[in-house]
Coordinates of C-alpha atoms in Angstrom, one line a residue:
Chain N
M2 CA 10.1 -17.4 -24.2
K3 CA 6.9 -19.4 -23.8
Y4 CA 7.0 -19.1 -20.0
K5 CA 9.2 -16.0 -19.7
V6 CA 8.0 -12.4 -19.3
N7 CA 7.1 -10.4 -22.4
E8 CA 8.0 -6.8 -23.2
K9 CA 4.9 -5.5 -21.4
G10 CA 5.7 -7.3 -18.2
Y11 CA 3.2 -10.2 -18.6
Y12 CA 3.4 -13.9 -18.5
G13 CA 0.3 -14.9 -20.6
D14 CA -2.6 -13.3 -18.7
F15 CA -0.6 -12.5 -15.6
G16 CA 1.8 -9.8 -14.4
G17 CA 1.9 -6.1 -15.2
A18 CA 2.4 -3.2 -12.8
Y19 CA -0.7 -2.3 -10.9
I20 CA 0.7 0.4 -8.7
P21 CA -0.4 3.9 -7.6
E22 CA 1.3 6.8 -9.4
M23 CA 3.4 7.4 -6.2
L24 CA 5.3 4.2 -7.0
Y25 CA 5.5 4.6 -10.8
P26 CA 8.8 6.5 -11.0
N27 CA 10.5 3.9 -8.7
V28 CA 9.2 0.9 -10.6
E29 CA 9.8 2.5 -13.9
E30 CA 13.4 3.3 -13.0
L31 CA 13.9 -0.3 -12.1
R32 CA 12.2 -1.5 -15.3
Q33 CA 14.3 0.6 -17.5
N34 CA 17.6 -0.4 -15.8
Y35 CA 17.4 -3.9 -14.3
L36 CA 18.4 -5.9 -17.3
K37 CA 21.1 -3.5 -18.4
I38 CA 22.6 -3.6 -14.9
I39 CA 22.2 -7.4 -14.4
D40 CA 23.7 -8.2 -17.8
D41 CA 26.7 -6.0 -17.3
A42 CA 29.9 -8.1 -17.1
D43 CA 31.2 -6.3 -13.9
F44 CA 27.9 -6.9 -12.2
Q45 CA 27.9 -10.6 -13.1
K46 CA 31.5 -10.9 -11.9
E47 CA 30.8 -9.3 -8.5
F48 CA 27.4 -11.2 -8.1
H49 CA 29.0 -14.6 -8.8
Q50 CA 32.0 -13.9 -6.7
L51 CA 29.8 -13.0 -3.7
L52 CA 27.6 -16.1 -4.3
K53 CA 30.7 -18.2 -4.3
D54 CA 32.8 -16.7 -1.5
Y55 CA 30.1 -15.3 0.8
V56 CA 27.0 -17.4 0.2
G57 CA 28.9 -20.7 -0.3
R58 CA 27.7 -21.6 -3.7
P59 CA 27.4 -23.8 -5.6
S60 CA 25.1 -25.5 -3.1
P61 CA 25.4 -29.3 -3.3
L62 CA 23.0 -31.5 -5.2
Y63 CA 22.8 -34.4 -2.8
L64 CA 21.6 -37.8 -3.7
A65 CA 19.6 -38.7 -0.6
K66 CA 20.2 -42.5 -0.3
R67 CA 17.6 -43.4 2.3
Y68 CA 14.9 -41.3 0.7
S69 CA 15.8 -42.9 -2.6
E70 CA 15.4 -46.4 -1.1
R71 CA 12.1 -45.4 0.5
Y72 CA 10.5 -44.1 -2.7
G73 CA 12.2 -46.3 -5.3
A74 CA 13.5 -43.3 -7.2
N75 CA 16.7 -41.2 -7.2
I76 CA 15.8 -38.4 -4.9
F77 CA 18.2 -35.5 -5.1
L78 CA 18.1 -32.6 -2.6
K79 CA 19.2 -29.2 -3.8
R80 CA 20.8 -27.9 -0.6
E81 CA 19.8 -24.3 -0.5
D82 CA 19.7 -24.8 3.3
L83 CA 23.5 -24.7 3.3
N84 CA 23.6 -21.2 2.0
H85 CA 24.8 -18.5 4.3
T86 CA 21.8 -17.3 6.4
G87 CA 20.1 -20.6 5.9
A88 CA 17.9 -20.4 2.8
H89 CA 17.7 -19.5 -0.9
K90 CA 16.6 -16.0 -0.1
I91 CA 20.2 -14.7 0.0
N92 CA 20.6 -15.4 -3.8
N93 CA 18.1 -12.6 -4.5
T94 CA 19.2 -10.2 -1.8
I95 CA 22.8 -10.3 -3.0
G96 CA 21.6 -9.5 -6.5
Q97 CA 19.3 -6.7 -5.5
I98 CA 21.7 -5.0 -3.1
L99 CA 24.3 -4.7 -5.9
L100 CA 21.5 -3.4 -8.2
A101 CA 20.4 -0.9 -5.5
E102 CA 23.9 0.4 -5.2
K103 CA 24.1 0.9 -9.0
L104 CA 20.9 2.9 -8.8
G105 CA 22.5 5.0 -6.1
K106 CA 20.0 4.1 -3.3
K107 CA 21.0 4.7 0.3
R108 CA 18.2 3.0 2.2
I109 CA 16.8 -0.5 1.9
I110 CA 13.4 -1.8 2.9
A111 CA 12.0 -5.3 2.8
E112 CA 9.1 -7.4 4.0
T113 CA 9.5 -10.8 5.6
G114 CA 7.3 -13.7 6.6
A115 CA 9.4 -16.4 8.2
G116 CA 12.2 -14.0 8.6
Q117 CA 14.5 -15.7 6.2
H118 CA 14.2 -12.9 3.6
G119 CA 14.5 -10.3 6.4
V120 CA 17.7 -11.9 7.7
A121 CA 19.1 -12.2 4.1
T122 CA 18.3 -8.5 3.5
A123 CA 19.7 -7.4 6.8
T124 CA 22.8 -9.4 6.1
V125 CA 23.5 -7.9 2.7
C126 CA 22.8 -4.4 4.1
A127 CA 25.4 -5.0 6.8
L128 CA 27.8 -6.3 4.1
R129 CA 27.4 -3.2 2.0
N130 CA 26.8 -0.7 4.9
L131 CA 23.3 0.4 3.9
E132 CA 20.5 1.4 6.2
C133 CA 17.9 -1.4 6.5
V134 CA 14.3 -1.4 7.6
I135 CA 12.4 -4.7 7.7
Y136 CA 8.6 -5.0 7.9
M137 CA 7.3 -8.1 9.6
G138 CA 3.8 -9.1 10.7
E139 CA 3.3 -9.0 14.5
V140 CA 2.2 -12.7 14.5
D141 CA 5.4 -13.6 12.6
I142 CA 7.6 -11.6 14.9
E143 CA 6.2 -13.8 17.7
R144 CA 6.7 -17.2 16.0
Q145 CA 10.0 -16.4 14.4
A146 CA 11.8 -14.8 17.4
P147 CA 15.4 -16.1 16.6
N148 CA 15.2 -14.5 13.1
V149 CA 14.0 -11.2 14.6
A150 CA 17.0 -11.2 16.9
R151 CA 19.3 -12.0 14.0
M152 CA 18.0 -9.0 12.0
K153 CA 18.5 -6.7 15.0
M154 CA 22.1 -8.0 15.5
L155 CA 22.7 -7.3 11.9
G156 CA 21.7 -3.7 12.4
A157 CA 18.3 -3.7 10.8
K158 CA 15.3 -2.0 12.3
V159 CA 12.4 -4.4 12.5
V160 CA 9.0 -2.7 12.2
P161 CA 5.9 -4.7 13.2
A162 CA 3.0 -4.7 10.8
S163 CA -0.1 -4.6 12.9
S164 CA -2.9 -4.4 10.3
G165 CA -5.0 -7.2 8.8
S166 CA -3.8 -10.7 9.6
K167 CA -0.5 -9.3 10.9
T168 CA 1.5 -11.6 8.7
L169 CA 3.4 -11.5 5.4
K170 CA 0.7 -9.8 3.3
D171 CA 0.4 -7.0 5.7
A172 CA 4.2 -6.6 6.0
T173 CA 4.2 -6.3 2.2
N174 CA 1.6 -3.5 2.4
E175 CA 3.6 -1.7 5.0
A176 CA 6.8 -1.9 3.0
M177 CA 5.0 -0.6 -0.1
R178 CA 3.7 2.3 2.0
D179 CA 7.2 3.1 3.2
W180 CA 8.4 3.1 -0.4
I181 CA 5.6 5.5 -1.4
N182 CA 6.7 7.8 1.4
N183 CA 10.4 7.5 0.5
P184 CA 10.4 7.5 -3.3
V185 CA 13.9 8.8 -4.1
D186 CA 16.6 7.3 -1.9
T187 CA 15.0 3.9 -1.0
H188 CA 15.1 0.5 -2.8
Y189 CA 12.5 -2.1 -1.8
I190 CA 14.0 -5.6 -1.9
I191 CA 10.9 -7.7 -2.6
G192 CA 11.7 -11.3 -1.4
S193 CA 9.6 -13.3 -3.8
V194 CA 8.5 -13.5 -7.4
V195 CA 5.6 -11.2 -6.7
G196 CA 5.0 -7.4 -6.9
P197 CA 4.8 -5.2 -10.0
H198 CA 6.9 -5.9 -13.1
P199 CA 9.9 -6.1 -13.1
Y200 CA 10.1 -7.7 -9.7
P201 CA 8.9 -11.2 -10.6
D202 CA 11.3 -11.4 -13.5
M203 CA 14.2 -9.8 -11.6
V204 CA 13.8 -12.1 -8.5
A205 CA 13.4 -15.1 -10.8
I206 CA 16.6 -14.2 -12.6
F207 CA 18.6 -14.0 -9.3
Q208 CA 17.1 -17.3 -8.1
S209 CA 17.6 -19.1 -11.4
I210 CA 21.1 -19.9 -10.1
I211 CA 19.4 -22.8 -8.4
S212 CA 18.3 -24.6 -11.6
E213 CA 21.4 -23.5 -13.4
E214 CA 23.6 -25.3 -11.0
T215 CA 21.2 -28.2 -10.7
K216 CA 21.5 -28.9 -14.4
K217 CA 25.2 -29.0 -14.4
Q218 CA 25.3 -31.1 -11.3
L219 CA 22.7 -33.6 -12.6
L220 CA 24.7 -33.9 -15.8
E221 CA 27.8 -34.8 -13.8
Q222 CA 25.9 -37.2 -11.5
T223 CA 23.5 -38.9 -13.9
G224 CA 24.7 -38.1 -17.4
S225 CA 21.5 -36.1 -18.2
D226 CA 20.7 -32.6 -17.2
Q227 CA 17.0 -33.3 -17.3
P228 CA 15.4 -35.0 -14.3
D229 CA 11.9 -36.6 -14.4
Y230 CA 10.5 -34.3 -11.7
V231 CA 11.5 -31.1 -9.9
L232 CA 9.6 -30.2 -6.7
A233 CA 9.5 -27.0 -4.7
C234 CA 7.3 -25.4 -2.1
V235 CA 5.3 -22.2 -3.1
G236 CA 4.3 -19.3 -1.0
G237 CA 4.9 -16.4 -3.3
G238 CA 7.1 -18.9 -5.1
S239 CA 10.7 -17.7 -5.3
N240 CA 12.6 -20.9 -4.5
A241 CA 10.2 -22.8 -6.9
M242 CA 10.8 -20.3 -9.6
G243 CA 14.6 -20.6 -9.1
M244 CA 14.2 -24.4 -9.2
F245 CA 12.0 -24.4 -12.3
Y246 CA 13.7 -21.6 -14.2
H247 CA 16.1 -23.5 -16.5
F248 CA 13.7 -26.5 -16.8
M249 CA 10.6 -24.6 -18.0
D250 CA 11.4 -25.2 -21.6
D251 CA 12.3 -28.8 -21.1
E252 CA 8.7 -30.0 -21.5
N253 CA 9.5 -33.6 -20.4
V254 CA 10.6 -32.4 -17.0
K255 CA 7.5 -32.3 -14.7
L256 CA 7.4 -29.2 -12.5
I257 CA 5.6 -29.8 -9.2
A258 CA 4.8 -26.8 -7.0
V259 CA 3.6 -27.6 -3.4
E260 CA 1.4 -25.1 -1.7
A261 CA 0.4 -25.0 1.9
A262 CA -3.0 -26.5 2.6
G263 CA -2.8 -25.4 6.2
K264 CA -5.4 -27.2 8.2
G265 CA -6.9 -28.5 5.0
V266 CA -7.9 -26.8 1.7
S267 CA -11.6 -26.6 2.8
S268 CA -11.0 -25.8 6.4
G269 CA -11.0 -22.0 6.1
F270 CA -7.4 -22.1 7.4
S271 CA -5.4 -22.6 4.3
A272 CA -2.9 -21.0 1.9
A273 CA -3.6 -23.2 -1.1
T274 CA -3.8 -20.4 -3.6
T275 CA -4.4 -22.2 -6.9
Y276 CA -7.1 -24.4 -5.3
L277 CA -8.9 -21.6 -3.4
G278 CA -8.0 -18.5 -5.4
K279 CA -9.0 -16.8 -8.6
E280 CA -7.6 -14.2 -10.9
G281 CA -7.1 -10.7 -9.6
V282 CA -4.6 -8.1 -8.6
L283 CA -2.6 -8.1 -5.4
H284 CA 0.6 -6.2 -4.5
G285 CA 1.0 -4.8 -7.9
S286 CA 0.5 -7.7 -10.3
R287 CA -2.3 -9.6 -11.8
S288 CA -2.1 -13.2 -10.7
I289 CA -4.2 -15.7 -8.8
L290 CA -5.1 -14.9 -5.2
M291 CA -7.4 -16.0 -2.4
Q292 CA -10.2 -13.4 -2.3
T293 CA -13.9 -13.0 -1.5
E294 CA -16.5 -12.6 -4.2
D295 CA -16.2 -8.9 -3.7
G296 CA -12.4 -8.9 -4.3
Q297 CA -11.3 -8.5 -0.8
V298 CA -8.1 -10.5 0.0
V299 CA -8.7 -13.5 2.2
E300 CA -6.3 -14.1 5.1
P301 CA -4.3 -17.2 4.6
H302 CA -3.1 -19.8 7.1
S303 CA -0.1 -22.0 7.2
V304 CA 2.1 -23.4 10.0
S305 CA 5.0 -22.2 7.9
A306 CA 5.3 -18.4 8.0
G307 CA 7.0 -18.4 4.6
L308 CA 4.1 -20.0 2.8
D309 CA 1.5 -17.9 4.6
Y310 CA 0.6 -15.7 1.6
P311 CA -2.7 -15.4 -0.2
G312 CA -1.3 -15.1 -3.7
I313 CA 1.4 -16.6 -6.0
G314 CA 3.8 -14.9 -8.4
P315 CA 2.3 -14.2 -11.8
Q316 CA 4.8 -16.6 -13.5
H317 CA 3.4 -19.3 -11.3
A318 CA -0.1 -18.4 -12.2
H319 CA 0.9 -18.7 -15.9
L320 CA 2.5 -22.1 -15.3
F321 CA -0.6 -23.2 -13.5
K322 CA -3.1 -22.0 -16.1
T323 CA -1.2 -23.4 -19.0
G324 CA -0.8 -26.7 -17.2
R325 CA 3.0 -26.6 -17.5
G326 CA 3.3 -26.8 -13.7
Q327 CA 1.3 -29.1 -11.4
Y328 CA 0.2 -27.3 -8.3
V329 CA -0.6 -29.4 -5.3
S330 CA -0.9 -28.9 -1.6
I331 CA 0.2 -30.4 1.7
T332 CA -1.3 -29.8 5.2
D333 CA 0.5 -28.5 8.2
E334 CA 0.6 -31.9 9.8
E335 CA 1.9 -33.6 6.7
S336 CA 4.7 -31.1 6.4
L337 CA 5.7 -31.4 10.0
E338 CA 5.8 -35.2 9.7
A339 CA 7.9 -34.9 6.6
G340 CA 10.2 -32.6 8.4
L341 CA 10.8 -35.2 11.1
L342 CA 11.2 -37.9 8.5
C343 CA 13.8 -35.9 6.6
T344 CA 15.7 -35.4 9.9
Q345 CA 15.7 -39.0 10.7
L346 CA 16.4 -40.4 7.3
E347 CA 19.0 -38.0 6.1
G348 CA 20.1 -36.1 9.2
I349 CA 18.8 -32.8 7.8
I350 CA 16.3 -30.6 9.7
P351 CA 14.4 -28.8 6.9
A352 CA 12.6 -25.5 7.2
I353 CA 8.8 -26.3 7.4
E354 CA 8.4 -24.5 4.1
S355 CA 10.8 -27.0 2.4
A356 CA 9.2 -29.9 4.3
H357 CA 6.0 -29.2 2.3
A358 CA 7.8 -30.1 -0.9
L359 CA 9.3 -33.2 0.8
A360 CA 5.9 -34.3 2.0
Y361 CA 4.6 -34.5 -1.5
L362 CA 7.0 -37.4 -2.2
E363 CA 4.8 -39.5 0.0
K364 CA 1.9 -39.0 -2.5
M365 CA 3.8 -39.7 -5.7
E366 CA 4.1 -43.0 -7.4
F367 CA 7.3 -43.9 -9.1
K368 CA 7.9 -46.6 -11.6
G369 CA 11.5 -47.0 -10.4
G370 CA 14.7 -45.3 -11.3
E371 CA 13.3 -41.8 -12.0
N372 CA 15.4 -38.8 -11.1
V373 CA 13.7 -36.4 -8.8
V374 CA 15.0 -33.1 -7.5
V375 CA 13.5 -31.5 -4.5
C376 CA 14.5 -27.9 -3.6
L377 CA 15.4 -28.0 0.0
S378 CA 14.9 -24.2 0.2
G379 CA 15.9 -23.6 3.8
R380 CA 17.0 -25.1 7.1
G381 CA 14.7 -25.7 10.1
D382 CA 16.7 -24.1 12.9
K383 CA 14.2 -21.2 12.8
D384 CA 11.3 -23.6 13.1
L385 CA 12.6 -25.6 16.1
D386 CA 10.0 -24.1 18.4
T387 CA 7.2 -25.3 16.1
Y388 CA 8.7 -28.8 15.8
I389 CA 9.2 -28.9 19.6
K390 CA 5.6 -28.0 20.3
Y391 CA 4.2 -30.4 17.7
F392 CA 6.3 -33.4 18.6
N393 CA 6.5 -32.7 22.3
L394 CA 10.3 -32.9 22.1
Chain S
M15 CA -22.7 17.5 -20.0
N16 CA -20.9 15.6 -17.3
R17 CA -21.5 17.2 -13.9
I18 CA -17.7 17.4 -13.2
K19 CA -17.0 19.4 -16.3
K20 CA -19.9 21.7 -15.6
L21 CA -18.7 22.3 -12.0
F22 CA -15.2 23.3 -13.2
Q23 CA -16.6 25.7 -15.8
E24 CA -18.8 27.4 -13.3
K25 CA -16.8 27.5 -10.1
K26 CA -13.4 28.3 -8.6
N27 CA -11.8 27.0 -5.4
I28 CA -13.6 23.8 -5.4
L29 CA -13.9 21.8 -2.2
S30 CA -14.1 18.1 -2.7
I31 CA -14.6 15.7 0.2
Y32 CA -13.5 12.1 0.4
Y33 CA -15.2 9.7 2.7
T34 CA -15.4 5.9 3.0
A35 CA -18.6 4.2 2.0
G36 CA -20.3 2.4 4.9
Y37 CA -18.4 4.3 7.5
P38 CA -18.9 4.9 10.4
N39 CA -22.0 2.7 9.9
T40 CA -23.1 0.7 6.9
G41 CA -26.2 2.8 6.3
D42 CA -24.5 6.2 6.4
T43 CA -23.3 6.6 2.8
I44 CA -26.1 8.6 1.4
Q45 CA -26.8 10.6 4.6
I46 CA -23.2 11.9 4.6
A47 CA -23.5 12.8 0.9
E48 CA -26.6 14.9 1.6
A49 CA -25.1 16.5 4.7
L50 CA -22.0 17.4 2.8
E51 CA -23.9 19.0 -0.1
K52 CA -26.1 20.9 2.4
S53 CA -23.0 22.2 4.2
G54 CA -21.4 23.5 1.0
A55 CA -19.2 20.7 -0.4
D56 CA -18.8 21.1 -4.2
M57 CA -17.9 17.5 -5.1
L58 CA -17.8 14.1 -3.4
E59 CA -15.4 11.2 -3.6
I60 CA -17.0 8.1 -2.1
G61 CA -14.3 5.5 -1.3
F62 CA -15.3 1.8 -1.8
P63 CA -13.2 -0.1 0.8
Y64 CA -10.4 -2.6 0.1
S65 CA -8.6 -5.0 2.4
D66 CA -5.1 -4.0 1.3
P67 CA -5.1 -0.3 0.5
V68 CA -1.4 0.4 0.0
A69 CA -1.8 4.1 -0.9
D70 CA -3.7 4.9 2.2
G71 CA -2.5 6.0 5.6
P72 CA -3.8 4.5 8.9
V73 CA -7.0 6.6 9.3
I74 CA -8.5 5.8 5.9
Q75 CA -7.3 2.2 6.2
A76 CA -9.0 1.8 9.6
S77 CA -12.2 3.3 8.2
S78 CA -12.1 0.8 5.3
K79 CA -11.5 -2.1 7.6
Q80 CA -14.5 -1.0 9.8
S81 CA -16.7 -0.7 6.8
L82 CA -15.7 -4.1 5.4
D83 CA -16.1 -5.7 8.8
Q84 CA -19.6 -4.4 8.9
G85 CA -20.3 -6.0 5.5
M86 CA -19.8 -3.3 2.9
T87 CA -19.4 -4.5 -0.7
L88 CA -19.5 -2.8 -4.0
K89 CA -22.8 -4.5 -4.8
L90 CA -24.3 -3.0 -1.5
L91 CA -22.8 0.4 -2.3
F92 CA -24.6 0.5 -5.7
E93 CA -27.8 -0.5 -3.9
Q94 CA -27.3 2.4 -1.5
L95 CA -26.6 4.8 -4.3
K96 CA -29.8 3.9 -6.1
D97 CA -31.5 7.1 -5.0
L98 CA -28.4 9.2 -5.0
R99 CA -29.6 11.6 -7.7
K100 CA -32.9 12.2 -5.9
K101 CA -31.0 13.6 -3.0
V102 CA -27.7 15.0 -4.2
T103 CA -27.0 17.2 -7.2
I104 CA -23.2 17.9 -6.9
P105 CA -20.7 15.7 -8.8
V106 CA -19.9 12.3 -7.2
L107 CA -16.9 10.1 -7.9
L108 CA -16.1 6.6 -6.7
M109 CA -12.6 6.0 -5.5
G110 CA -11.0 2.6 -4.7
Y111 CA -8.6 -0.1 -5.7
V112 CA -8.7 -2.1 -8.9
N113 CA -9.3 -5.6 -7.6
P114 CA -12.8 -5.1 -6.4
V115 CA -13.7 -3.5 -9.7
L116 CA -12.2 -6.4 -11.7
Q117 CA -14.1 -8.9 -9.6
F118 CA -17.3 -6.9 -10.0
G119 CA -16.6 -6.7 -13.8
V120 CA -15.4 -3.5 -15.4
E121 CA -18.3 -3.2 -17.9
K122 CA -20.8 -3.9 -15.1
F123 CA -19.1 -1.4 -12.9
C124 CA -19.3 1.3 -15.5
E125 CA -22.9 0.5 -16.2
A126 CA -23.8 0.6 -12.5
C127 CA -22.0 4.0 -12.0
A128 CA -23.9 5.5 -14.9
E129 CA -27.2 4.0 -13.6
V130 CA -26.9 5.6 -10.2
G131 CA -25.5 8.9 -11.5
V132 CA -21.9 8.6 -10.5
D133 CA -19.8 11.0 -12.7
G134 CA -16.3 9.6 -12.4
C135 CA -13.8 7.3 -10.8
I136 CA -10.4 7.3 -9.2
V137 CA -8.7 4.0 -9.2
P138 CA -5.1 4.7 -8.2
D139 CA -3.6 1.3 -8.9
L140 CA -5.2 1.0 -12.4
P141 CA -2.2 1.5 -14.7
M142 CA -2.6 4.1 -17.4
V143 CA -1.7 1.6 -20.2
E144 CA -4.3 -0.9 -19.1
Y145 CA -6.9 1.9 -18.9
E146 CA -6.1 3.1 -22.4
E147 CA -6.0 -0.4 -23.9
F148 CA -8.9 -2.1 -22.2
Y149 CA -11.2 0.2 -20.2
K150 CA -11.2 3.7 -21.8
D151 CA -14.0 3.0 -24.3
C152 CA -16.2 1.5 -21.6
F153 CA -15.7 4.5 -19.3
E154 CA -16.4 6.9 -22.1
K155 CA -19.4 5.0 -23.3
H156 CA -20.9 5.6 -19.9
N157 CA -19.9 9.2 -19.7
L158 CA -17.6 8.5 -16.8
S159 CA -14.5 10.6 -16.1
N160 CA -11.4 8.7 -15.1
V161 CA -9.2 10.7 -12.9
F162 CA -5.4 10.0 -12.7
L163 CA -3.0 11.0 -10.0
I164 CA 0.3 12.8 -10.5
T165 CA 3.1 13.4 -7.9
P166 CA 6.1 15.6 -7.7
Q167 CA 8.1 12.8 -9.3
T168 CA 5.8 12.4 -12.3
A169 CA 7.7 13.3 -15.5
E170 CA 6.4 16.0 -17.7
E171 CA 5.9 13.8 -20.7
R172 CA 3.7 11.5 -18.5
I173 CA 1.7 14.4 -17.2
H174 CA 0.8 15.4 -20.7
K175 CA -0.1 11.8 -21.5
I176 CA -2.3 11.7 -18.4
D177 CA -3.8 15.0 -19.4
G178 CA -4.8 13.5 -22.8
L179 CA -6.4 10.5 -21.2
T180 CA -8.3 12.2 -18.4
N181 CA -11.6 13.9 -19.0
G182 CA -12.5 15.3 -15.6
F183 CA -9.7 16.7 -13.6
I184 CA -6.1 15.7 -12.6
Y185 CA -5.5 14.7 -9.0
L186 CA -2.4 16.5 -7.9
L187 CA -0.7 14.8 -5.0
S188 CA 0.8 17.4 -2.7
S189 CA 3.7 15.1 -2.0
S190 CA 4.7 11.5 -2.7
A191 CA 3.0 10.0 0.3
T192 CA 0.2 7.8 1.6
T193 CA -2.9 9.7 2.7
G194 CA -3.1 11.6 6.0
K195 CA 0.3 13.4 6.0
N196 CA 0.1 17.1 6.7
L197 CA 0.7 19.4 3.8
E198 CA 3.9 21.4 4.3
V199 CA 4.2 24.0 1.5
G200 CA 7.9 24.7 1.3
N201 CA 9.9 25.9 -1.6
T202 CA 10.0 22.5 -3.3
T203 CA 6.2 22.0 -3.1
E204 CA 5.6 25.5 -4.4
A205 CA 8.0 25.0 -7.3
Y206 CA 6.2 21.7 -8.2
F207 CA 2.7 23.3 -8.0
S208 CA 3.9 26.3 -10.1
R209 CA 5.5 23.9 -12.6
I210 CA 2.2 22.1 -13.0
K211 CA 0.2 25.3 -13.2
N212 CA 2.5 26.6 -16.0
L213 CA 2.0 23.5 -18.1
N214 CA -1.4 24.8 -19.1
L215 CA -3.0 21.5 -19.0
K216 CA -6.4 21.0 -20.7
N217 CA -7.9 19.5 -17.5
P218 CA -8.4 21.3 -14.3
T219 CA -6.3 20.2 -11.3
M220 CA -7.3 19.4 -7.7
I221 CA -4.7 19.1 -5.0
G222 CA -5.1 16.3 -2.5
F223 CA -3.3 14.6 0.4
G224 CA -2.5 16.7 3.4
I225 CA -5.3 19.3 3.2
S226 CA -6.9 19.5 6.6
D227 CA -7.9 23.1 7.3
K228 CA -8.9 26.5 5.8
Q229 CA -5.3 27.6 5.6
T230 CA -4.0 24.6 3.6
F231 CA -7.1 24.6 1.5
D232 CA -6.6 28.3 0.5
K233 CA -3.0 27.6 -0.2
A234 CA -3.9 24.7 -2.4
C235 CA -6.5 26.8 -4.3
S236 CA -3.9 29.4 -5.2
Y237 CA -2.2 26.8 -7.3
A238 CA -5.1 24.6 -8.5
N239 CA -8.8 24.7 -9.2
G240 CA -9.5 23.3 -5.8
A241 CA -8.5 20.8 -3.2
I242 CA -9.6 17.4 -1.8
I243 CA -9.9 16.6 1.9
G244 CA -10.0 13.0 3.0
T245 CA -8.3 11.9 6.2
A246 CA -9.3 15.0 8.2
F247 CA -12.9 14.5 7.3
V248 CA -12.9 10.8 8.0
K249 CA -11.4 11.5 11.5
A250 CA -14.1 14.2 12.1
I251 CA -17.0 11.8 11.6
A252 CA -15.7 8.9 13.6
D253 CA -18.2 9.4 16.4
G254 CA -20.9 11.7 17.6
N255 CA -23.9 13.0 15.6
L256 CA -23.2 12.6 11.9
E257 CA -25.1 15.7 10.7
E258 CA -23.5 17.8 13.4
S259 CA -20.0 16.5 12.8
V260 CA -20.3 17.2 9.0
S261 CA -21.7 20.6 9.5
N262 CA -19.1 21.6 12.1
F263 CA -16.3 20.3 9.9
M264 CA -17.5 22.2 6.9
K265 CA -17.9 25.4 8.8
K266 CA -14.1 25.6 9.1
F267 CA -13.8 26.0 5.3
K268 CA -16.6 28.5 4.8
A269 CA -15.3 31.1 7.3

């Protein structure tokens, strides 16, 4: 329980539910019911059946040979990119759509940055025949056009968020506003381990399938279920939390979370939250966020729309503050170079988000023979345009 | 006695006006307060702007953004309010989101409010449990009312809990909505207002969100001790002569 949520919805100093009264009944309804619903045997059966037959789980744990040669360590890639819809996001949306049905909700809303969570939400809404509205920053709509088209094909309404930086944070604000205005019939599927309690815990539980499978797969492949390192990229931090979840209490497993440095942590164009941020409240929980001295949220920058968020989930803040997790950052350029390297070494085009995690391998020093798991959280099809422009392909 | 308590003891049909500090121009905060009192406002809610105001509609959000872009901060607001009590006698509350308060420091914030003569606060995203556990003593020490919101979805047990914690008035949201929606008093709203009225709460109630004219104001007053106007006022002072805009706007309610 050291790193898990307590009964008040906190991870150490972080978490809680800082929401206006208009959202209290919705969040309270969730808080009172989510564990009961998730723990129910029928729910678990349906959830795992869908993960298996619809999403394509378990996702492989792939020993990347050429990476391993390059770094002198056993580099395993947890292939979330092979999930249906192309990223880890679907693990959570499958869970939340089943939960929303149990709560009797008829309408689903979500926010999205890169579009992966939006696509995953639109997908499960199509699957379960529920109305779906996705909020997405105007800037992101432009840079993630294929995902916008996918959401529309799936029957979702995509609403542009035109306030602030017109990216993920503003899409989140708009989705929260929608929820305030539609308190009874609507469920808000938050896509990361952020938001008021119980969202961070609920999303972490649904994403924990990543580390649950990894442990089994590692045991089969290496004889031990404990690697030396696990690495994952962090925007809000849902793939990282899923990747860390079942390793958090294995204190000898080093957890490395890779944030987006953007154009450099001191450039003024960055999303390296733990480096630049301080404690505060954003989107319903107390965590670490990038803000001015006056408590105004600073607009982040990253080449990857999925990491372009000024905060991190409260559980990450706790792992960071206690030193259990090591929080590092990678620049836009380093991530794009790592994306190309992964493509050429392993024949896998990673999402630029995931390429941030891969890029950190270049900065690590291995003694030799260590087991390292990197969460390959998503595939790079959606990012081809960015790759094309950067590499003049 | 706290000015808010005194006002509710002395007066019915209270008209409270919300406006954003530093809007339309940074230096307007006090001038608007004076003009409002002169034109007959009974109480003021001065909003301190925040970059991510989830409970606000587009009009108030835009006013906050303009104010922030022009350099408004909480520190600057308290400097502007230094002479507040030389110029304004009606109760004044500050309204805003919790993060700027946390960064300013809760203790320091309460002290500053007391120093300039602010009577209460409305911080919609400050959870009741946090307030009770960490901040209540500080607010009370500085004679500050803390006002909580309730909506049609707020359960009765919670309303009583809020009534126990509040020591100014209860902010009754006309519907579960962001700011700036029009009040439509149908059967459901009427039933909700009546339900609250019949709870015989110890605190007075003010209805807010969706009040924009004399008709909606009067309607609200038939169920509560008064009403709060925000979006309609912020719209009205967007441009033109400030004194004139304020006076023209207030005339609508005094007819």
